[in-house]
Coordinates of C-alpha atoms and ligand atoms in Angstrom, one line a residue:
M229 CA -11.7 21.0 -21.6
S230 CA -8.2 20.2 -20.5
L231 CA -5.0 19.1 -22.5
P232 CA -3.8 15.5 -22.6
P233 CA -1.3 14.8 -19.9
G234 CA 1.4 14.2 -22.3
V235 CA 1.3 17.5 -24.1
L236 CA 0.7 19.4 -20.7
F237 CA 4.0 17.5 -19.6
L238 CA 5.7 19.1 -22.7
I239 CA 4.6 22.5 -22.6
N240 CA 5.6 22.7 -18.6
R241 CA 9.0 21.4 -19.6
I242 CA 9.7 23.8 -22.6
P243 CA 11.0 26.6 -20.1
Q244 CA 13.2 23.6 -18.2
I245 CA 14.3 22.3 -21.7
F246 CA 15.0 25.8 -23.3
S247 CA 16.2 28.0 -20.5
P248 CA 19.3 26.4 -20.2
I249 CA 20.0 26.6 -23.9
L250 CA 19.0 30.2 -23.9
T251 CA 21.5 31.0 -20.9
C252 CA 24.2 29.5 -22.6
Y253 CA 23.7 31.4 -25.8
V254 CA 23.6 34.5 -23.9
I255 CA 26.8 33.9 -22.0
L256 CA 28.4 32.9 -25.4
T257 CA 27.5 35.9 -26.9
A258 CA 28.5 38.3 -24.3
L259 CA 32.1 36.4 -24.1
L260 CA 32.2 36.5 -27.9
R261 CA 31.6 40.4 -28.1
L262 CA 34.4 40.9 -25.4
S263 CA 36.8 39.8 -28.2
S264 CA 35.4 41.7 -31.1
S265 CA 37.7 39.9 -33.7
V266 CA 36.0 36.7 -33.8
Q267 CA 32.6 36.6 -35.6
V268 CA 30.1 33.6 -35.0
S269 CA 27.1 33.0 -36.7
F270 CA 23.7 32.5 -34.8
W271 CA 23.5 28.9 -35.7
K272 CA 26.9 27.9 -34.6
K273 CA 26.5 29.7 -31.1
L274 CA 23.1 27.7 -30.8
L275 CA 24.8 24.3 -31.7
V276 CA 27.5 24.8 -29.2
S277 CA 24.7 25.8 -26.6
F278 CA 22.9 22.3 -27.4
I279 CA 26.3 20.6 -27.2
F280 CA 26.9 22.1 -24.0
Q281 CA 23.8 20.7 -22.3
P282 CA 24.9 17.3 -21.2
L283 CA 27.8 18.9 -19.7
L284 CA 25.5 21.3 -17.5
V285 CA 23.7 18.1 -16.4
V286 CA 27.0 16.4 -15.2
I287 CA 28.3 19.7 -13.6
K288 CA 24.6 20.2 -12.0
V289 CA 24.6 16.5 -10.5
W290 CA 28.6 16.7 -9.4
Y291 CA 27.7 20.3 -7.7
R292 CA 24.6 18.5 -5.9
D293 CA 26.6 15.5 -4.5
Y294 CA 29.4 17.8 -3.5
M295 CA 26.6 20.0 -1.3
H296 CA 25.1 16.7 0.0
M297 CA 28.9 15.4 1.2
K298 CA 29.5 18.5 2.9
E299 CA 26.0 18.5 4.4
A300 CA 26.5 14.9 5.7
R301 CA 29.8 15.9 7.1
G302 CA 28.3 18.7 9.1
F303 CA 25.7 16.2 10.5
G304 CA 29.0 13.7 11.3
A305 CA 27.2 11.0 9.3
E306 CA 27.7 9.2 5.9
S307 CA 25.7 7.7 2.8
P308 CA 25.0 3.9 2.9
P309 CA 26.5 1.8 0.4
R310 CA 25.8 2.7 -3.1
Y311 CA 24.5 0.1 -5.6
K312 CA 26.4 1.0 -9.1
H313 CA 24.3 0.8 -12.0
S314 CA 25.7 -0.8 -15.3
K315 CA 23.9 1.3 -17.8
I316 CA 23.8 5.1 -18.3
G317 CA 21.3 6.7 -16.3
G318 CA 20.5 3.6 -14.3
L319 CA 18.6 2.1 -17.0
D320 CA 19.5 -1.5 -16.1
I321 CA 17.7 -0.9 -12.6
I322 CA 14.8 0.7 -14.2
Q323 CA 14.4 -2.2 -16.6
A324 CA 15.1 -5.0 -13.7
L325 CA 12.3 -3.4 -11.7
S326 CA 9.7 -3.2 -14.4
N327 CA 10.4 -6.7 -15.2
Q328 CA 9.9 -7.7 -11.4
L329 CA 6.6 -5.9 -11.9
E330 CA 5.5 -7.9 -14.9
E331 CA 7.3 -11.4 -13.9
G332 CA 9.2 -11.3 -10.9
Y333 CA 8.5 -11.3 -7.2
I334 CA 8.1 -8.3 -4.8
G335 CA 11.3 -7.3 -3.2
D336 CA 13.6 -9.3 -5.4
V337 CA 15.5 -6.4 -7.2
F338 CA 16.0 -4.8 -3.8
H339 CA 17.1 -8.0 -2.3
D340 CA 20.1 -8.8 -4.8
M341 CA 21.1 -5.0 -4.5
M342 CA 21.1 -5.6 -0.5
E343 CA 22.8 -8.9 -1.0
R344 CA 25.7 -7.6 -3.0
E345 CA 26.2 -4.4 -1.2
K346 CA 26.2 -6.6 2.2
S347 CA 23.7 -3.9 3.7
S348 CA 20.3 -3.5 4.6
T349 CA 20.1 -0.2 3.5
I350 CA 21.4 0.9 0.0
I351 CA 21.5 3.7 -2.1
F352 CA 21.0 3.9 -6.0
R353 CA 20.9 6.0 -8.8
T354 CA 18.1 6.3 -11.5
L355 CA 17.7 9.4 -14.1
F356 CA 20.4 11.0 -11.8
E357 CA 18.3 10.9 -8.8
D358 CA 19.1 9.1 -5.8
R359 CA 16.8 6.7 -4.2
Y360 CA 17.3 5.0 -0.6
V361 CA 16.1 1.6 0.1
T362 CA 16.1 0.1 3.7
A363 CA 15.1 -3.3 5.2
D364 CA 16.4 -1.9 8.3
P365 CA 14.2 -1.8 11.8
E366 CA 16.3 1.3 13.2
H367 CA 15.5 3.3 9.9
I368 CA 11.7 2.1 9.6
K369 CA 11.3 3.0 13.4
A370 CA 12.6 6.5 12.9
M371 CA 10.6 7.1 10.0
L372 CA 7.3 6.1 11.5
T373 CA 7.9 7.1 15.1
T374 CA 10.9 9.1 16.5
Q375 CA 11.3 11.2 13.2
F376 CA 7.8 11.4 12.3
D377 CA 7.9 15.3 11.4
N378 CA 10.8 14.7 9.1
F379 CA 9.1 12.2 6.8
N380 CA 5.9 12.9 4.6
I381 CA 3.7 10.6 2.3
G382 CA 4.3 12.8 -0.6
N383 CA 2.9 10.6 -3.4
S384 CA 0.3 12.8 -4.6
D385 CA 1.1 12.2 -8.4
F386 CA 0.1 8.4 -8.1
L387 CA -1.9 7.3 -5.3
G388 CA -3.4 10.8 -4.7
A389 CA -4.5 10.8 -8.4
L390 CA -6.9 8.1 -7.4
L391 CA -7.7 8.9 -3.8
G392 CA -7.9 12.7 -3.9
N393 CA -6.9 14.2 -0.7
G394 CA -7.9 11.7 1.6
I395 CA -6.2 10.2 5.1
F396 CA -4.0 8.2 2.8
T397 CA -2.7 10.8 0.6
S398 CA -2.3 13.6 3.0
D399 CA 0.2 15.0 5.4
G400 CA 0.6 17.5 8.3
D401 CA -2.9 19.2 9.4
L402 CA -4.7 17.7 6.9
W403 CA -4.2 14.4 7.6
R404 CA -4.6 15.1 11.2
F405 CA -8.0 16.6 10.3
H406 CA -9.0 13.1 8.7
R407 CA -7.6 10.8 11.2
G408 CA -9.3 12.7 13.7
I409 CA -12.7 12.3 11.9
I410 CA -12.1 8.8 11.1
R411 CA -10.9 7.6 14.5
P412 CA -13.8 7.3 16.7
F413 CA -15.4 5.1 14.5
F414 CA -13.0 2.5 15.3
N415 CA -13.8 2.4 19.0
K416 CA -14.1 -0.9 20.7
G417 CA -17.9 -1.2 20.5
R418 CA -18.1 -0.6 16.8
I419 CA -15.3 -3.2 15.6
T420 CA -16.6 -6.2 18.3
D421 CA -19.7 -6.2 16.7
F422 CA -19.4 -9.3 14.7
E423 CA -22.9 -9.6 13.2
I424 CA -21.9 -8.3 9.6
F425 CA -19.0 -10.8 9.4
E426 CA -21.7 -13.5 10.3
R427 CA -24.0 -12.8 7.7
H428 CA -21.4 -12.5 4.7
T429 CA -19.3 -15.6 6.0
Q430 CA -22.5 -17.6 6.0
V431 CA -23.5 -16.3 2.3
A432 CA -19.9 -17.0 1.3
L433 CA -19.5 -20.9 3.0
D434 CA -22.8 -21.6 1.5
Q435 CA -21.8 -20.3 -2.0
A436 CA -18.6 -22.6 -1.5
T437 CA -20.6 -25.6 -0.3
A438 CA -22.9 -25.3 -3.0
R439 CA -20.1 -25.2 -5.7
L440 CA -18.2 -28.2 -3.9
Q441 CA -21.2 -30.1 -4.2
E442 CA -21.2 -29.7 -7.9
G443 CA -17.7 -31.3 -7.8
V444 CA -16.1 -28.1 -8.8
A445 CA -13.3 -26.5 -7.1
V446 CA -13.9 -22.9 -5.4
D447 CA -11.6 -19.9 -6.4
M448 CA -10.8 -18.9 -2.8
Q449 CA -9.4 -15.6 -3.8
D450 CA -12.1 -14.7 -5.5
L451 CA -14.4 -15.8 -2.6
F452 CA -12.5 -13.5 -0.1
S453 CA -12.4 -10.6 -2.5
R454 CA -16.5 -10.7 -2.6
F455 CA -16.3 -11.5 1.1
T456 CA -14.1 -8.5 2.1
M457 CA -15.9 -6.4 -0.7
D458 CA -19.4 -6.9 0.9
S459 CA -18.3 -6.7 4.7
S460 CA -16.4 -3.6 3.9
A461 CA -19.2 -1.8 2.1
E462 CA -21.5 -2.8 4.8
F463 CA -19.4 -1.5 7.6
L464 CA -18.3 1.5 5.7
L465 CA -21.0 2.2 3.5
G466 CA -24.1 0.9 5.3
D467 CA -24.9 -0.6 1.9
D468 CA -25.1 -4.3 0.9
V469 CA -23.4 -4.7 -2.7
R470 CA -24.3 -8.6 -2.7
S471 CA -21.4 -9.5 -4.6
L472 CA -21.4 -12.9 -2.7
S473 CA -24.9 -13.4 -4.0
A474 CA -23.9 -13.1 -7.6
A475 CA -22.6 -16.5 -9.3
L476 CA -19.0 -17.5 -8.7
P477 CA -16.8 -18.0 -11.5
Y478 CA -16.1 -21.5 -12.5
P479 CA -12.4 -22.6 -12.9
P480 CA -10.9 -22.5 -16.3
S481 CA -11.0 -26.4 -16.7
S482 CA -14.6 -26.5 -16.3
P483 CA -17.2 -26.2 -19.2
L484 CA -19.1 -23.8 -17.3
Y485 CA -16.0 -21.5 -17.4
A486 CA -17.8 -18.7 -19.0
K487 CA -20.9 -19.1 -17.1
G488 CA -21.6 -16.2 -14.0
G489 CA -22.6 -13.0 -15.8
P490 CA -20.9 -9.7 -14.3
H491 CA -22.2 -8.3 -11.5
S492 CA -21.7 -4.7 -10.9
S493 CA -19.4 -5.1 -7.7
D494 CA -17.4 -7.2 -10.1
A495 CA -17.1 -4.3 -12.3
F496 CA -16.3 -2.2 -9.4
T497 CA -13.5 -4.3 -7.9
K498 CA -11.9 -4.9 -11.5
D499 CA -11.7 -1.0 -11.8
F500 CA -10.5 -0.7 -8.2
R501 CA -7.8 -3.4 -9.2
R502 CA -6.8 -2.0 -12.6
A503 CA -6.5 1.4 -10.6
Q504 CA -4.2 0.1 -8.2
D505 CA -1.9 -1.4 -10.8
L506 CA -2.0 1.7 -12.8
V507 CA -1.0 3.6 -9.4
S508 CA 2.1 1.2 -9.3
E509 CA 2.9 1.3 -12.6
R510 CA 3.3 5.4 -12.3
G511 CA 5.3 5.1 -9.4
Q512 CA 8.0 3.2 -11.0
R513 CA 8.0 5.8 -14.0
G514 CA 8.2 8.5 -11.7
R515 CA 7.8 12.2 -12.7
N516 CA 8.2 11.2 -16.3
W517 CA 4.7 9.3 -16.0
P518 CA 2.7 11.3 -18.9
L519 CA 4.9 10.2 -21.5
W520 CA 3.4 6.7 -21.0
E521 CA -0.1 8.1 -20.4
F522 CA 0.2 10.7 -23.0
W523 CA -3.4 11.1 -24.3
K524 CA -5.5 9.9 -21.6
D525 CA -5.0 10.3 -17.5
E526 CA -5.8 6.4 -16.9
I527 CA -6.1 6.8 -13.3
K528 CA -8.5 9.8 -13.8
E529 CA -10.8 7.7 -15.9
R530 CA -10.8 5.3 -13.3
R531 CA -11.7 7.6 -10.5
I532 CA -14.5 9.0 -12.5
Q533 CA -15.7 5.1 -12.8
L534 CA -15.5 4.5 -9.2
T535 CA -17.1 7.9 -8.4
D536 CA -20.3 6.7 -10.5
Y537 CA -20.3 3.7 -8.4
I538 CA -20.2 5.5 -4.9
N539 CA -22.1 8.4 -5.7
P540 CA -25.4 6.8 -5.4
I541 CA -24.5 5.2 -2.2
L542 CA -23.5 8.7 -1.1
E543 CA -26.6 10.2 -1.8
R544 CA -28.5 7.6 -0.2
A545 CA -26.6 8.4 3.2
L546 CA -27.4 12.0 2.9
E547 CA -30.9 11.2 2.3
R548 CA -31.0 9.0 5.4
K549 CA -29.2 11.8 7.2
R550 CA -32.1 14.5 6.2
N551 CA -34.7 11.9 7.1
K552 CA -33.2 11.5 10.4
G553 CA -32.5 15.1 10.8
E554 CA -36.5 16.0 10.2
K555 CA -37.5 13.2 12.8
N556 CA -35.3 14.8 15.3
G557 CA -36.0 18.3 14.7
G558 CA -32.6 18.9 13.0
K559 CA -29.4 19.8 14.9
E560 CA -28.6 16.4 16.6
Q561 CA -26.4 14.8 14.2
K562 CA -23.3 16.4 15.3
T563 CA -23.1 15.7 18.8
R564 CA -24.5 11.9 18.6
E565 CA -22.3 9.1 19.7
V566 CA -20.6 6.9 17.1
K567 CA -22.0 4.0 18.9
E568 CA -25.7 4.8 17.6
V569 CA -24.8 5.1 13.9
G570 CA -24.7 2.6 11.3
S571 CA -22.1 2.8 8.9
M572 CA -18.9 4.7 8.8
L573 CA -20.6 6.9 6.1
D574 CA -23.4 7.7 8.1
Y575 CA -21.1 8.7 11.0
L576 CA -19.2 11.0 8.2
V577 CA -22.2 12.7 6.7
G578 CA -22.7 13.8 10.1
Q579 CA -19.6 15.6 10.3
T580 CA -19.6 16.8 6.7
E581 CA -21.5 17.1 3.5
D582 CA -18.6 18.1 1.2
K583 CA -18.8 15.4 -1.4
T584 CA -15.4 15.6 -2.3
L585 CA -14.4 15.0 1.1
L586 CA -16.6 12.0 1.6
L587 CA -15.7 10.5 -1.6
D588 CA -12.0 10.8 -0.9
T589 CA -12.4 9.3 2.5
I590 CA -14.6 6.5 1.5
L591 CA -12.5 5.4 -1.8
G592 CA -9.1 5.3 0.4
I593 CA -10.8 3.4 3.3
L594 CA -12.1 0.9 0.8
L595 CA -9.1 0.5 -0.6
A596 CA -7.1 0.4 2.6
G597 CA -9.4 -2.1 3.9
R598 CA -11.0 -4.5 1.5
D599 CA -7.8 -5.6 -0.7
T600 CA -5.2 -6.1 2.4
T601 CA -7.8 -8.1 4.3
G602 CA -8.7 -10.2 1.3
C603 CA -5.0 -10.6 0.7
S604 CA -4.5 -11.7 4.2
L605 CA -7.2 -14.0 4.2
T606 CA -6.1 -15.7 0.9
F607 CA -2.6 -16.2 1.9
T608 CA -3.7 -17.6 5.6
L609 CA -5.7 -20.3 3.7
Y610 CA -2.8 -20.9 1.4
M611 CA -0.8 -21.4 4.1
L612 CA -3.3 -23.9 5.8
A613 CA -3.4 -25.8 2.7
E614 CA 0.1 -26.2 2.3
H615 CA 0.6 -27.1 6.1
P616 CA -2.0 -29.7 7.3
S617 CA -0.3 -30.2 10.6
V618 CA -0.7 -26.5 11.2
L619 CA -4.5 -26.7 10.0
K620 CA -5.3 -29.8 12.2
K621 CA -3.7 -27.6 15.1
V622 CA -5.8 -24.4 14.6
R623 CA -9.0 -26.5 13.8
E624 CA -8.5 -28.4 17.3
E625 CA -7.9 -25.1 19.2
I626 CA -11.1 -23.6 17.6
I627 CA -13.5 -27.0 18.4
E628 CA -12.0 -26.7 22.1
H629 CA -13.2 -23.2 22.3
L630 CA -16.6 -23.1 20.3
G631 CA -17.4 -26.7 19.2
L632 CA -18.7 -27.2 15.5
E633 CA -21.5 -24.7 15.6
R634 CA -21.3 -21.4 18.1
S635 CA -19.9 -18.3 16.6
P636 CA -17.0 -16.7 18.1
T637 CA -17.2 -13.6 20.4
F638 CA -14.4 -11.1 20.5
D639 CA -13.6 -12.7 24.1
D640 CA -13.3 -16.3 22.3
M641 CA -10.9 -14.7 19.7
R642 CA -8.6 -13.3 22.4
K643 CA -8.2 -16.4 24.1
M644 CA -7.4 -18.5 20.6
K645 CA -3.7 -17.7 20.6
Y646 CA -2.7 -20.3 18.2
L647 CA -5.3 -18.8 15.7
R648 CA -3.5 -15.6 16.0
A649 CA -0.2 -16.6 16.0
V650 CA -1.2 -18.2 12.4
I651 CA -2.3 -15.1 11.5
N652 CA 0.9 -12.9 12.6
E653 CA 3.1 -15.8 10.9
T654 CA 1.2 -15.3 7.7
L655 CA 1.4 -11.4 7.8
R656 CA 5.3 -11.8 8.5
L657 CA 6.0 -13.9 5.3
Y658 CA 3.2 -12.4 3.3
P659 CA 2.6 -8.4 4.0
P660 CA -0.4 -7.4 2.5
V661 CA 1.3 -3.8 2.1
P662 CA 4.9 -5.3 1.2
T663 CA 6.7 -2.0 0.3
N664 CA 6.1 1.4 1.2
I665 CA 7.4 5.2 0.6
R666 CA 8.4 8.1 2.7
V667 CA 10.0 11.4 1.5
S668 CA 12.2 13.5 3.7
V669 CA 11.1 16.7 4.7
R670 CA 14.4 18.1 5.6
S671 CA 17.7 17.0 5.7
T672 CA 18.1 14.4 8.4
V673 CA 20.2 11.3 9.9
L674 CA 18.8 7.9 10.4
P675 CA 20.5 6.2 13.4
N676 CA 23.1 3.5 12.8
K677 CA 22.4 0.2 14.7
D678 CA 25.9 0.0 15.5
P679 CA 26.6 2.8 17.9
G680 CA 30.3 3.0 16.9
Q681 CA 29.3 3.8 13.5
K682 CA 28.1 7.1 11.9
G683 CA 24.6 7.8 11.0
I684 CA 23.1 7.6 7.7
F685 CA 22.5 10.9 6.0
I686 CA 19.3 11.5 4.2
P687 CA 19.3 14.9 1.9
A688 CA 16.0 17.0 2.0
G689 CA 13.5 15.7 -0.2
T690 CA 14.8 12.1 -1.0
Q691 CA 12.5 9.2 -1.6
V692 CA 13.4 6.5 0.9
T693 CA 11.6 3.0 0.1
F694 CA 11.4 0.7 3.0
I695 CA 10.7 -3.0 2.2
V696 CA 8.8 -4.6 5.4
L697 CA 8.6 -7.9 3.3
L698 CA 12.2 -8.2 3.2
M699 CA 12.9 -7.2 6.9
H700 CA 10.3 -9.9 7.8
R701 CA 12.2 -12.6 6.2
R702 CA 15.8 -11.7 7.7
K703 CA 17.5 -14.7 9.2
D704 CA 19.7 -12.2 11.2
L705 CA 16.4 -10.7 12.9
W706 CA 14.5 -13.9 13.1
G707 CA 16.8 -16.8 13.1
P708 CA 18.1 -19.1 10.6
D709 CA 14.4 -20.6 10.0
A710 CA 13.1 -17.4 9.0
L711 CA 11.8 -18.5 5.7
E712 CA 10.0 -21.1 7.1
F713 CA 6.3 -20.8 7.8
D714 CA 5.8 -21.9 11.5
P715 CA 3.4 -20.1 13.7
D716 CA 5.0 -21.7 17.0
R717 CA 7.7 -19.0 16.7
W718 CA 5.1 -16.5 18.4
L719 CA 4.6 -18.8 21.0
D720 CA 7.9 -20.7 22.0
D721 CA 11.2 -18.9 22.9
R722 CA 11.7 -17.6 19.4
V723 CA 9.3 -14.9 20.3
K724 CA 12.0 -12.8 22.0
H725 CA 13.0 -12.1 18.3
Y726 CA 10.1 -10.2 18.4
T727 CA 9.2 -8.9 22.0
S728 CA 13.0 -7.3 21.9
N729 CA 12.6 -5.5 19.1
P730 CA 9.3 -5.2 18.0
F731 CA 9.9 -3.1 15.1
I732 CA 10.9 -6.2 13.1
F733 CA 7.2 -6.9 12.6
V734 CA 5.3 -4.1 11.1
P735 CA 2.4 -5.3 8.8
F736 CA 0.2 -2.5 10.1
N737 CA 2.9 0.2 10.1
A738 CA 3.7 2.0 13.7
G739 CA 3.6 5.5 15.0
A740 CA 1.2 8.3 14.8
R741 CA 0.0 6.7 11.3
I742 CA -0.4 2.9 12.3
C743 CA -3.0 1.4 10.6
L744 CA -6.8 2.3 11.9
G745 CA -8.4 -1.0 10.8
Q746 CA -5.7 -3.4 12.5
Q747 CA -8.2 -4.9 14.8
F748 CA -11.0 -4.9 12.1
A749 CA -8.5 -6.8 9.8
Y750 CA -7.6 -9.6 12.6
H751 CA -11.5 -9.8 13.5
A752 CA -12.6 -10.1 10.0
T753 CA -9.8 -12.9 9.3
S754 CA -10.1 -14.7 12.3
Y755 CA -13.7 -14.8 12.1
F756 CA -13.7 -16.4 8.4
I757 CA -11.3 -19.0 9.2
I758 CA -13.1 -20.1 12.4
R759 CA -16.2 -20.5 10.4
Y760 CA -14.6 -22.2 7.6
L761 CA -12.7 -24.7 9.9
Q762 CA -16.0 -25.5 11.7
R763 CA -17.8 -26.2 8.4
F764 CA -14.8 -27.9 6.4
S765 CA -12.1 -29.9 7.9
K766 CA -9.5 -29.9 5.0
I767 CA -8.5 -27.5 2.2
T768 CA -7.2 -29.3 -0.7
P769 CA -5.2 -27.4 -3.5
P770 CA -6.4 -28.2 -6.8
W771 CA -2.6 -29.1 -8.0
V772 CA -3.5 -31.8 -5.4
T773 CA -6.5 -33.2 -7.0
T774 CA -5.8 -32.8 -10.6
Ligands
LIG1008 C1 -4.6 -7.0 6.9 C2 -5.0 -6.2 6.6 C3 -4.2 -4.7 6.6 C4 -3.0 -4.5 6.5 C5 -2.1 -5.4 6.4 C6 -3.0 -2.8 6.7 C7 -1.9 -2.2 6.5 C8 -1.8 -0.9 6.8 C9 -0.5 0.1 6.4 C10 0.9 -0.6 6.4 C11 -0.8 1.2 6.7 C12 0.1 2.5 6.6 C13 0.2 3.4 5.3 C14 1.0 4.6 5.4 O1 1.3 5.3 6.2 O2 1.9 4.3 4.5 C15 -2.3 1.3 7.1 C16 -2.9 2.6 6.9 C17 -4.5 2.9 7.3 N1 -5.5 1.6 7.3 FE1 -4.9 -0.5 7.2 N2 -4.5 -2.2 6.9 C18 -5.3 -3.5 6.8 C19 -6.6 -3.4 6.9 C20 -7.3 -2.1 7.4 C21 -8.6 -2.2 7.2 C22 -9.7 -3.4 7.5 C23 -9.0 -0.7 7.4 C24 -10.1 -0.2 7.5 C25 -11.5 -0.8 7.7 C26 -7.9 -0.1 7.3 C27 -7.4 1.2 7.4 C28 -6.6 1.9 7.5 C29 -6.5 3.3 7.5 C30 -7.5 4.5 7.8 C31 -5.0 3.8 7.5 C32 -4.6 5.2 7.3 C33 -3.8 5.7 8.7 C34 -3.6 7.0 8.4 O3 -2.7 7.3 7.6 O4 -3.2 7.9 9.5 N3 -6.6 -0.9 7.3 N4 -2.9 0.1 7.0
LIG1009 C1 1.0 -10.9 16.7 O1 1.1 -9.6 16.6 C2 0.9 -8.6 17.2 C3 1.3 -7.2 16.6 O2 0.7 -7.0 15.5 C4 1.1 -8.7 18.7 O3 0.7 -7.6 19.5 C5 0.6 -9.9 19.2 O4 1.1 -10.4 20.3 C6 0.9 -11.2 18.3 N1 0.2 -12.3 18.8 C7 0.6 -13.5 18.7 C8 0.0 -14.6 19.4 O5 1.7 -13.7 18.3

C-alpha cells in the first residue's frame, strides 16, 4: 500500500516548508534573549517568522541570481535576453502554455516570446525558476554533439514514470548499456527486409479500398495509427496484433458512425495516447504535478494497463527462447547473429531475461517508433492532398521506377529522390518530435554564432527547451519561403541552406543519441506512400467533397 501522490508530496514538503520558519523562530528568540528587557510571546514570534518567509524567498532568489551573474562573468559569458512576465511567479506564462496545450499550436508561445525579444534564444522565469528556450542551430548542435556530456535527458518524473529506465529515460552508463543492446538490431539486413511492410500495407489498402467502395471517406490518421501499430508490433515483438483487421471507424457524418467494436489494440493505442498526454501535462506542471494528481498517480495506472497488454507477448517470446534453447542444446542464444533472430524482442530475450528491463525497452521503442512514424505518414499524405502538383510529380517518379505493380526494394527507394524530398519537406514543417528538453549537468557556455559576441551562460541544473519546429521554419535559415511546402528546395540551389549547416534540420536529433529508427521510419513511410500511389491516383480531403 503506498500513499496517494498528493499526500506523499505534502509530507515530503513538511521539512521544506517548516524548517525556514523554525530557523527564523530560533534566530528571533536568540536575538530577543540578547536584549533581555523585551518580552515577546510565543505566538507573536511565530507570526513574525511566518511573515518573514516571502522576504526569505526574495533574498534566496536574489542571492542565486547574484551567484549566477558572478559565475557568468567568470566564464566571460552572459545571459540571453529575458522575457519579462507580467504576473507574479510568471503565472501569465504558465497560463499561456497551458492554453496552448488545450487549443493553440505547438511552439506558439515561445515563438511570440522570441519575436518580442528579437532573439532565437531566450530565458524566462516561472515559479522562481529560470527556463531557457532555444531555436538556434548552434546551441542545439552544442547540446547534442560538442557538449553532449554537459547535458542530460533528466525527465524521470515525467516520461520515466511511463517508460521506466529504458533507453529514452536514462543517461550515462545505463543509457550506453541500452543503446549497446538495441543498436545491433538496426543493422542494414534487418531494416531493409520489407516483407513486414508489404503485408500490412496491403491489408491497410484493402481495408481503405473496401471502405471507399461503400462510398465512405477513410480516416487516414486512424489507418496509419493501425498500420504503424501492426508493423512495429511485428518488427519489435514478433506478434501480429492485427489492429488493421478490426473494423475501421466510420466518419461522424455516417449513420454507421458508432459501428466497429473496440479491438484490444484500440484499447492499447488509446491507453498509450492518454499516457503520452498525461506525460506532457505533467511536464507543464513541473515538480508540483502531485497537486494535480492528488489521489492517484495517473501515469502509473496507464503503465499497469500497458504492462497487462505487453506481458503475454513477453511470455510468448521467453517461451520461444526456451523451446529453441532445448532444441539446440542450450547455450547458443548469446552468440547468435542478429540476422537469424526474428523480432527485436526475440533478440532482446537472448540478451536478458529481466522482465522489467525488457518491458521498459519495449515500451520505449514502441513509443519512439509507432506514433512518430504514424505522424510523419499522416502529414505526408496531408501535404500531398493539399498540393496536387506535388502528388502528380511523386506519382510519376514511382511509376517511372516501378510501374503500378512492382514492390520497391531498398535500391529503388534510394533512387527515388523526389519522394525522399517530399518526406524531408514534411519532416521539416511538421517534425513528429517538435520540442525536446535537455538539463545541464554543470555550468557551461553555449557558443554565440556571432564571434564578436559573448557566449550564452547556462547554470548547472537548468532546463533548456529546444524547439526544432521553430528552427525548421526560420526565414533567416531557410530563405523567405521557409513557411511554404516545397519539396524542390531539397533538390535545387536552396539545398545549400541545409548542406552548409546540417544542424538546421534535425527531425531525428543528432550526435550520440541520434534516432536509431531513422532508416526504419523513412522506409516505412516511403513504402506506404509508394504502394498507396500505385493503387490510388488522388487524395480528396473530405472538406472538398462535402
Ligand atoms: C519519423 C519517425 C521518427 C522520428 C521523427 C523520430 C525522432 C527521434 C528523436 C528526435 C529522438 C531523440 C530523442 C532524444 O534524445 O531526446 C529519437 C530517438 C530514438 N528513436 Fe526515433 N524517431 C522516429 C522513428 C523511430 C522508429 C521507427 C524507431 C524504432 C523502431 C525509433 C527508435 C528510436 C530510439 C531507440 C531512440 C533513442 C536513441 C537514444 O536515446 O540513444 N525512432 N527519435
Ligand atoms: C533528407 O534529409 C536527410 C537528413 O535527415 C539527408 O541526409 C538527405 O540528403 C535528404 N534527402 C533529400 C533528397 O533531400
